[in-house]
Amino acid sequence: MPDTSASPVVSLLRRLAIAFGALAAAALVVYFSGDGYVDNNSTTPISLGDAFYYATVSLSTTGYGDIVPVTPEARLLTTLVITPLRLLFLIVLVGTTVELLTERSRQSVRIERWRSRVRDHTVVVGYGTKGRAAVETLLGDGAEPKDIVVVDTDRTRLDQASALGLVTVTGNATRSSVLRIAGLQQASAIVVATNRDDTAVLVTLTARELAPDVRIVAAVRESENVHLLRQSGANSVIVSAETAGRLLGMATTTPSVVDVVEDLLTPDAGFAISERPVEESEVGGSPRHLPDIVLGVVRGDNLFRVDASAVDALERGDRLLYVRKATLPDER
């Protein structure tokens, strides 16, 4: 879960500094009040080393009794100064130990509390190049960071996702227990953006078994594996290698077309492809006659091109795929 507190290393170093500060303060108090303390095993005055020794055994409550305050002033100083420092030292020591022992329990409680509240979120498996691009697109379309869960085994990638405010889960997404922690059963969609096609198939199979109704979008490197993903339960399969290859081929002869395609795929700049419901005033009309540039019509579970005869007249419940203006494009 996203956490804005200091890192464990910084927190530990801060507590060590407080503990050693308390130890040094107690030692200096004893050293500068050396006349009020006596070493039962020596006749020499209390040295700085003796003061640190007394502070160590006193603050840790060991108390061997070899160095003791003997004058009223030293005993008063021990009561008013050494005892509070002892309490501070113990609080830091015990507090750190208890926090380390209870961190896993607190994290489990936070995860369960989050899972009980979250609904209709998106799970992204793999935070490599494809996963990051998918998250950027979701955020560009208006998704809240807390509604995106990233699952990966790479700690560095998860730290990058957490820095954006995303919820992160460490683990192998081919295991149903990991997807349960990510709340897949309450999710609206899962994006499978792994680096290997066989891993994508296993993740898709696990996700479909765990959440029969979730929408699964998967990326594969080779087109020959598309049917495996669809048989495994993927609703949409993107062939990343072939798509990139087509754009590369187009860029050699028609680079402007590639620029337009990239612009349409970028939701927060220039133009973007979006989906919206048909308005009441548009029912019965043709999608080709609308002010928006309509590319297709979604009716039920079917997608029709804008020139298909089946959608010559729009119906209630139809959804339009159209080109919307996101922001002014950069001048080139």
Short mmCIF file of N, CA and C in Angstrom, two decimals, residues 107-213:
data_model
loop_
_atom_site.label_atom_id
_atom_site.label_comp_id
_atom_site.label_asym_id
_atom_site.label_seq_id
_atom_site.Cartn_x
_atom_site.Cartn_y
_atom_site.Cartn_z
N GLN A 107 0.39 -4.45 8.19
CA GLN A 107 0.26 -4.44 6.73
C GLN A 107 -0.88 -5.34 6.30
N SER A 108 -1.04 -6.48 6.94
CA SER A 108 -2.14 -7.38 6.61
C SER A 108 -3.49 -6.73 6.88
N VAL A 109 -3.57 -6.00 7.99
CA VAL A 109 -4.82 -5.30 8.32
C VAL A 109 -5.12 -4.23 7.28
N ARG A 110 -4.09 -3.49 6.87
CA ARG A 110 -4.27 -2.46 5.86
C ARG A 110 -4.73 -3.05 4.53
N ILE A 111 -4.15 -4.20 4.16
CA ILE A 111 -4.53 -4.85 2.90
C ILE A 111 -5.98 -5.31 2.97
N GLU A 112 -6.37 -5.93 4.08
CA GLU A 112 -7.75 -6.40 4.21
C GLU A 112 -8.73 -5.24 4.22
N ARG A 113 -8.35 -4.15 4.86
CA ARG A 113 -9.23 -2.97 4.88
C ARG A 113 -9.37 -2.39 3.47
N TRP A 114 -8.25 -2.34 2.74
CA TRP A 114 -8.30 -1.84 1.37
C TRP A 114 -9.14 -2.76 0.49
N ARG A 115 -8.95 -4.07 0.62
CA ARG A 115 -9.71 -5.01 -0.20
C ARG A 115 -11.20 -4.94 0.09
N SER A 116 -11.59 -4.62 1.32
CA SER A 116 -13.00 -4.54 1.65
C SER A 116 -13.66 -3.30 1.05
N ARG A 117 -12.85 -2.26 0.71
CA ARG A 117 -13.42 -1.03 0.18
C ARG A 117 -13.29 -0.91 -1.34
N VAL A 118 -12.23 -1.48 -1.91
CA VAL A 118 -11.96 -1.24 -3.32
C VAL A 118 -12.94 -2.01 -4.20
N ARG A 119 -13.37 -1.35 -5.28
CA ARG A 119 -14.26 -1.96 -6.27
C ARG A 119 -13.93 -1.38 -7.64
N ASP A 120 -14.09 -2.23 -8.66
CA ASP A 120 -13.96 -1.79 -10.05
C ASP A 120 -12.60 -1.15 -10.34
N HIS A 121 -11.54 -1.67 -9.74
CA HIS A 121 -10.21 -1.16 -10.02
C HIS A 121 -9.59 -1.96 -11.17
N THR A 122 -8.39 -1.57 -11.55
CA THR A 122 -7.67 -2.25 -12.64
C THR A 122 -6.38 -2.83 -12.09
N VAL A 123 -6.15 -4.10 -12.39
CA VAL A 123 -4.93 -4.78 -11.98
C VAL A 123 -3.98 -4.83 -13.18
N VAL A 124 -2.77 -4.38 -13.01
CA VAL A 124 -1.76 -4.40 -14.06
C VAL A 124 -0.65 -5.36 -13.65
N VAL A 125 -0.51 -6.44 -14.39
CA VAL A 125 0.52 -7.44 -14.10
C VAL A 125 1.74 -7.15 -14.95
N GLY A 126 2.83 -6.78 -14.30
CA GLY A 126 4.05 -6.44 -15.02
C GLY A 126 4.18 -4.94 -15.18
N TYR A 127 5.24 -4.36 -14.62
CA TYR A 127 5.43 -2.92 -14.70
C TYR A 127 6.68 -2.60 -15.51
N GLY A 128 6.82 -3.32 -16.61
CA GLY A 128 7.90 -3.02 -17.55
C GLY A 128 7.46 -1.91 -18.49
N THR A 129 8.00 -1.91 -19.71
CA THR A 129 7.66 -0.87 -20.69
C THR A 129 6.18 -0.88 -21.01
N LYS A 130 5.61 -2.07 -21.28
CA LYS A 130 4.19 -2.16 -21.62
C LYS A 130 3.30 -1.81 -20.44
N GLY A 131 3.65 -2.31 -19.27
CA GLY A 131 2.84 -2.03 -18.09
C GLY A 131 2.82 -0.56 -17.74
N ARG A 132 3.99 0.10 -17.81
CA ARG A 132 4.05 1.53 -17.51
C ARG A 132 3.23 2.34 -18.52
N ALA A 133 3.32 1.95 -19.80
CA ALA A 133 2.54 2.67 -20.81
C ALA A 133 1.05 2.48 -20.57
N ALA A 134 0.63 1.28 -20.16
CA ALA A 134 -0.78 1.04 -19.86
C ALA A 134 -1.24 1.89 -18.69
N VAL A 135 -0.41 1.99 -17.65
CA VAL A 135 -0.76 2.80 -16.47
C VAL A 135 -0.85 4.28 -16.86
N GLU A 136 0.10 4.75 -17.66
CA GLU A 136 0.07 6.15 -18.09
C GLU A 136 -1.20 6.45 -18.88
N THR A 137 -1.63 5.50 -19.71
CA THR A 137 -2.86 5.69 -20.47
C THR A 137 -4.07 5.73 -19.56
N LEU A 138 -4.11 4.83 -18.57
CA LEU A 138 -5.22 4.82 -17.63
C LEU A 138 -5.30 6.13 -16.84
N LEU A 139 -4.14 6.60 -16.39
CA LEU A 139 -4.12 7.87 -15.65
C LEU A 139 -4.52 9.04 -16.56
N GLY A 140 -4.07 8.97 -17.82
CA GLY A 140 -4.44 10.01 -18.77
C GLY A 140 -5.92 10.02 -19.07
N ASP A 141 -6.58 8.88 -18.95
CA ASP A 141 -8.02 8.79 -19.18
C ASP A 141 -8.82 9.16 -17.94
N GLY A 142 -8.14 9.55 -16.87
CA GLY A 142 -8.85 10.02 -15.69
C GLY A 142 -8.92 9.05 -14.54
N ALA A 143 -8.25 7.90 -14.63
CA ALA A 143 -8.28 6.94 -13.53
C ALA A 143 -7.49 7.48 -12.35
N GLU A 144 -7.96 7.17 -11.14
CA GLU A 144 -7.26 7.57 -9.93
C GLU A 144 -6.14 6.58 -9.63
N PRO A 145 -4.97 7.06 -9.16
CA PRO A 145 -3.87 6.14 -8.84
C PRO A 145 -4.26 5.05 -7.86
N LYS A 146 -5.13 5.36 -6.89
CA LYS A 146 -5.52 4.36 -5.91
C LYS A 146 -6.39 3.25 -6.51
N ASP A 147 -6.88 3.47 -7.73
CA ASP A 147 -7.71 2.47 -8.39
C ASP A 147 -6.92 1.60 -9.36
N ILE A 148 -5.59 1.68 -9.28
CA ILE A 148 -4.71 0.86 -10.12
C ILE A 148 -3.79 0.06 -9.21
N VAL A 149 -3.77 -1.25 -9.40
CA VAL A 149 -2.93 -2.15 -8.60
C VAL A 149 -1.88 -2.77 -9.52
N VAL A 150 -0.63 -2.61 -9.18
CA VAL A 150 0.47 -3.15 -9.98
C VAL A 150 1.02 -4.39 -9.29
N VAL A 151 1.12 -5.48 -10.04
CA VAL A 151 1.68 -6.73 -9.52
C VAL A 151 2.98 -7.02 -10.26
N ASP A 152 4.05 -7.21 -9.52
CA ASP A 152 5.35 -7.51 -10.13
C ASP A 152 6.23 -8.17 -9.08
N THR A 153 7.31 -8.77 -9.56
CA THR A 153 8.27 -9.39 -8.64
C THR A 153 9.51 -8.53 -8.45
N ASP A 154 9.65 -7.48 -9.26
CA ASP A 154 10.81 -6.60 -9.20
C ASP A 154 10.55 -5.47 -8.21
N ARG A 155 11.34 -5.40 -7.14
CA ARG A 155 11.15 -4.40 -6.11
C ARG A 155 11.36 -2.98 -6.63
N THR A 156 12.34 -2.81 -7.54
CA THR A 156 12.61 -1.47 -8.08
C THR A 156 11.42 -0.95 -8.87
N ARG A 157 10.83 -1.82 -9.69
CA ARG A 157 9.65 -1.41 -10.46
C ARG A 157 8.49 -1.06 -9.54
N LEU A 158 8.31 -1.85 -8.51
CA LEU A 158 7.21 -1.58 -7.58
C LEU A 158 7.42 -0.27 -6.84
N ASP A 159 8.67 0.05 -6.51
CA ASP A 159 8.95 1.34 -5.87
C ASP A 159 8.61 2.49 -6.80
N GLN A 160 8.89 2.32 -8.10
CA GLN A 160 8.53 3.36 -9.07
C GLN A 160 7.01 3.53 -9.15
N ALA A 161 6.29 2.41 -9.13
CA ALA A 161 4.82 2.49 -9.18
C ALA A 161 4.27 3.10 -7.91
N SER A 162 4.84 2.74 -6.77
CA SER A 162 4.38 3.28 -5.50
C SER A 162 4.62 4.78 -5.42
N ALA A 163 5.69 5.26 -6.05
CA ALA A 163 5.98 6.70 -6.04
C ALA A 163 4.89 7.49 -6.76
N LEU A 164 4.15 6.84 -7.67
CA LEU A 164 3.05 7.50 -8.37
C LEU A 164 1.74 7.41 -7.60
N GLY A 165 1.77 6.76 -6.43
CA GLY A 165 0.56 6.60 -5.64
C GLY A 165 -0.23 5.36 -5.96
N LEU A 166 0.36 4.46 -6.77
CA LEU A 166 -0.33 3.23 -7.13
C LEU A 166 -0.21 2.21 -6.01
N VAL A 167 -1.18 1.34 -5.90
CA VAL A 167 -1.12 0.23 -4.96
C VAL A 167 -0.26 -0.87 -5.59
N THR A 168 0.66 -1.43 -4.83
CA THR A 168 1.57 -2.44 -5.38
C THR A 168 1.47 -3.74 -4.60
N VAL A 169 1.66 -4.83 -5.32
CA VAL A 169 1.65 -6.17 -4.73
C VAL A 169 2.89 -6.90 -5.23
N THR A 170 3.68 -7.40 -4.32
CA THR A 170 4.87 -8.16 -4.69
C THR A 170 4.52 -9.64 -4.79
N GLY A 171 4.81 -10.25 -5.94
CA GLY A 171 4.53 -11.67 -6.08
C GLY A 171 4.37 -12.09 -7.52
N ASN A 172 4.29 -13.40 -7.70
CA ASN A 172 4.12 -14.00 -9.02
C ASN A 172 2.63 -14.08 -9.33
N ALA A 173 2.18 -13.39 -10.37
CA ALA A 173 0.76 -13.31 -10.69
C ALA A 173 0.18 -14.61 -11.23
N THR A 174 1.02 -15.62 -11.48
CA THR A 174 0.48 -16.92 -11.87
C THR A 174 -0.13 -17.65 -10.68
N ARG A 175 0.09 -17.15 -9.48
CA ARG A 175 -0.48 -17.75 -8.27
C ARG A 175 -1.77 -17.03 -7.90
N SER A 176 -2.79 -17.79 -7.67
CA SER A 176 -4.09 -17.20 -7.35
C SER A 176 -4.05 -16.41 -6.05
N SER A 177 -3.20 -16.80 -5.09
CA SER A 177 -3.11 -16.08 -3.82
C SER A 177 -2.64 -14.65 -4.03
N VAL A 178 -1.73 -14.45 -4.98
CA VAL A 178 -1.23 -13.10 -5.26
C VAL A 178 -2.33 -12.25 -5.90
N LEU A 179 -3.08 -12.83 -6.83
CA LEU A 179 -4.17 -12.09 -7.47
C LEU A 179 -5.29 -11.80 -6.48
N ARG A 180 -5.48 -12.68 -5.51
CA ARG A 180 -6.50 -12.40 -4.47
C ARG A 180 -6.08 -11.19 -3.65
N ILE A 181 -4.79 -11.10 -3.31
CA ILE A 181 -4.31 -9.95 -2.56
C ILE A 181 -4.54 -8.67 -3.37
N ALA A 182 -4.38 -8.76 -4.70
CA ALA A 182 -4.62 -7.60 -5.56
C ALA A 182 -6.10 -7.29 -5.74
N GLY A 183 -6.97 -8.11 -5.15
CA GLY A 183 -8.40 -7.85 -5.22
C GLY A 183 -8.99 -8.09 -6.59
N LEU A 184 -8.49 -9.09 -7.31
CA LEU A 184 -8.95 -9.34 -8.68
C LEU A 184 -10.44 -9.65 -8.74
N GLN A 185 -10.96 -10.32 -7.72
CA GLN A 185 -12.37 -10.70 -7.75
C GLN A 185 -13.31 -9.50 -7.71
N GLN A 186 -12.81 -8.34 -7.24
CA GLN A 186 -13.61 -7.12 -7.24
C GLN A 186 -13.19 -6.16 -8.34
N ALA A 187 -12.21 -6.55 -9.17
CA ALA A 187 -11.68 -5.65 -10.20
C ALA A 187 -12.59 -5.64 -11.43
N SER A 188 -12.47 -4.57 -12.20
CA SER A 188 -13.21 -4.49 -13.46
C SER A 188 -12.39 -5.00 -14.63
N ALA A 189 -11.06 -4.95 -14.51
CA ALA A 189 -10.20 -5.40 -15.61
C ALA A 189 -8.82 -5.75 -15.09
N ILE A 190 -8.13 -6.58 -15.86
CA ILE A 190 -6.74 -6.92 -15.57
C ILE A 190 -5.95 -6.79 -16.85
N VAL A 191 -4.82 -6.12 -16.78
CA VAL A 191 -3.92 -5.95 -17.91
C VAL A 191 -2.73 -6.87 -17.69
N VAL A 192 -2.54 -7.82 -18.60
CA VAL A 192 -1.43 -8.77 -18.49
C VAL A 192 -0.32 -8.27 -19.41
N ALA A 193 0.72 -7.69 -18.82
CA ALA A 193 1.81 -7.08 -19.60
C ALA A 193 3.14 -7.70 -19.20
N THR A 194 3.20 -9.03 -19.21
CA THR A 194 4.42 -9.73 -18.84
C THR A 194 5.40 -9.75 -20.01
N ASN A 195 6.65 -10.12 -19.73
CA ASN A 195 7.68 -10.14 -20.77
C ASN A 195 7.69 -11.44 -21.57
N ARG A 196 7.01 -12.48 -21.08
CA ARG A 196 7.01 -13.77 -21.76
C ARG A 196 5.58 -14.18 -22.08
N ASP A 197 5.41 -14.78 -23.27
CA ASP A 197 4.08 -15.20 -23.69
C ASP A 197 3.55 -16.35 -22.85
N ASP A 198 4.43 -17.29 -22.48
CA ASP A 198 3.96 -18.41 -21.67
C ASP A 198 3.50 -17.95 -20.29
N THR A 199 4.19 -16.95 -19.75
CA THR A 199 3.75 -16.39 -18.46
C THR A 199 2.41 -15.70 -18.61
N ALA A 200 2.22 -15.00 -19.73
CA ALA A 200 0.94 -14.33 -19.98
C ALA A 200 -0.21 -15.33 -20.03
N VAL A 201 0.04 -16.50 -20.64
CA VAL A 201 -1.00 -17.54 -20.72
C VAL A 201 -1.35 -18.04 -19.33
N LEU A 202 -0.33 -18.30 -18.50
CA LEU A 202 -0.58 -18.81 -17.15
C LEU A 202 -1.32 -17.78 -16.29
N VAL A 203 -0.92 -16.50 -16.41
CA VAL A 203 -1.61 -15.45 -15.66
C VAL A 203 -3.06 -15.34 -16.09
N THR A 204 -3.30 -15.44 -17.40
CA THR A 204 -4.67 -15.34 -17.92
C THR A 204 -5.52 -16.50 -17.43
N LEU A 205 -4.98 -17.70 -17.47
CA LEU A 205 -5.72 -18.87 -16.97
C LEU A 205 -6.07 -18.70 -15.49
N THR A 206 -5.10 -18.26 -14.70
CA THR A 206 -5.34 -18.09 -13.27
C THR A 206 -6.38 -17.00 -13.02
N ALA A 207 -6.26 -15.89 -13.76
CA ALA A 207 -7.19 -14.78 -13.57
C ALA A 207 -8.61 -15.18 -13.97
N ARG A 208 -8.75 -15.91 -15.07
CA ARG A 208 -10.08 -16.29 -15.52
C ARG A 208 -10.74 -17.27 -14.55
N GLU A 209 -9.94 -18.18 -13.99
CA GLU A 209 -10.50 -19.11 -13.02
C GLU A 209 -10.92 -18.40 -11.74
N LEU A 210 -10.13 -17.40 -11.34
CA LEU A 210 -10.41 -16.69 -10.10
C LEU A 210 -11.56 -15.69 -10.25
N ALA A 211 -11.65 -15.04 -11.41
CA ALA A 211 -12.68 -14.02 -11.64
C ALA A 211 -13.29 -14.25 -13.02
N PRO A 212 -14.34 -15.06 -13.11
CA PRO A 212 -14.93 -15.41 -14.41
C PRO A 212 -15.46 -14.21 -15.20
N ASP A 213 -15.82 -13.12 -14.53
CA ASP A 213 -16.44 -12.00 -15.22
C ASP A 213 -15.50 -10.82 -15.48
#
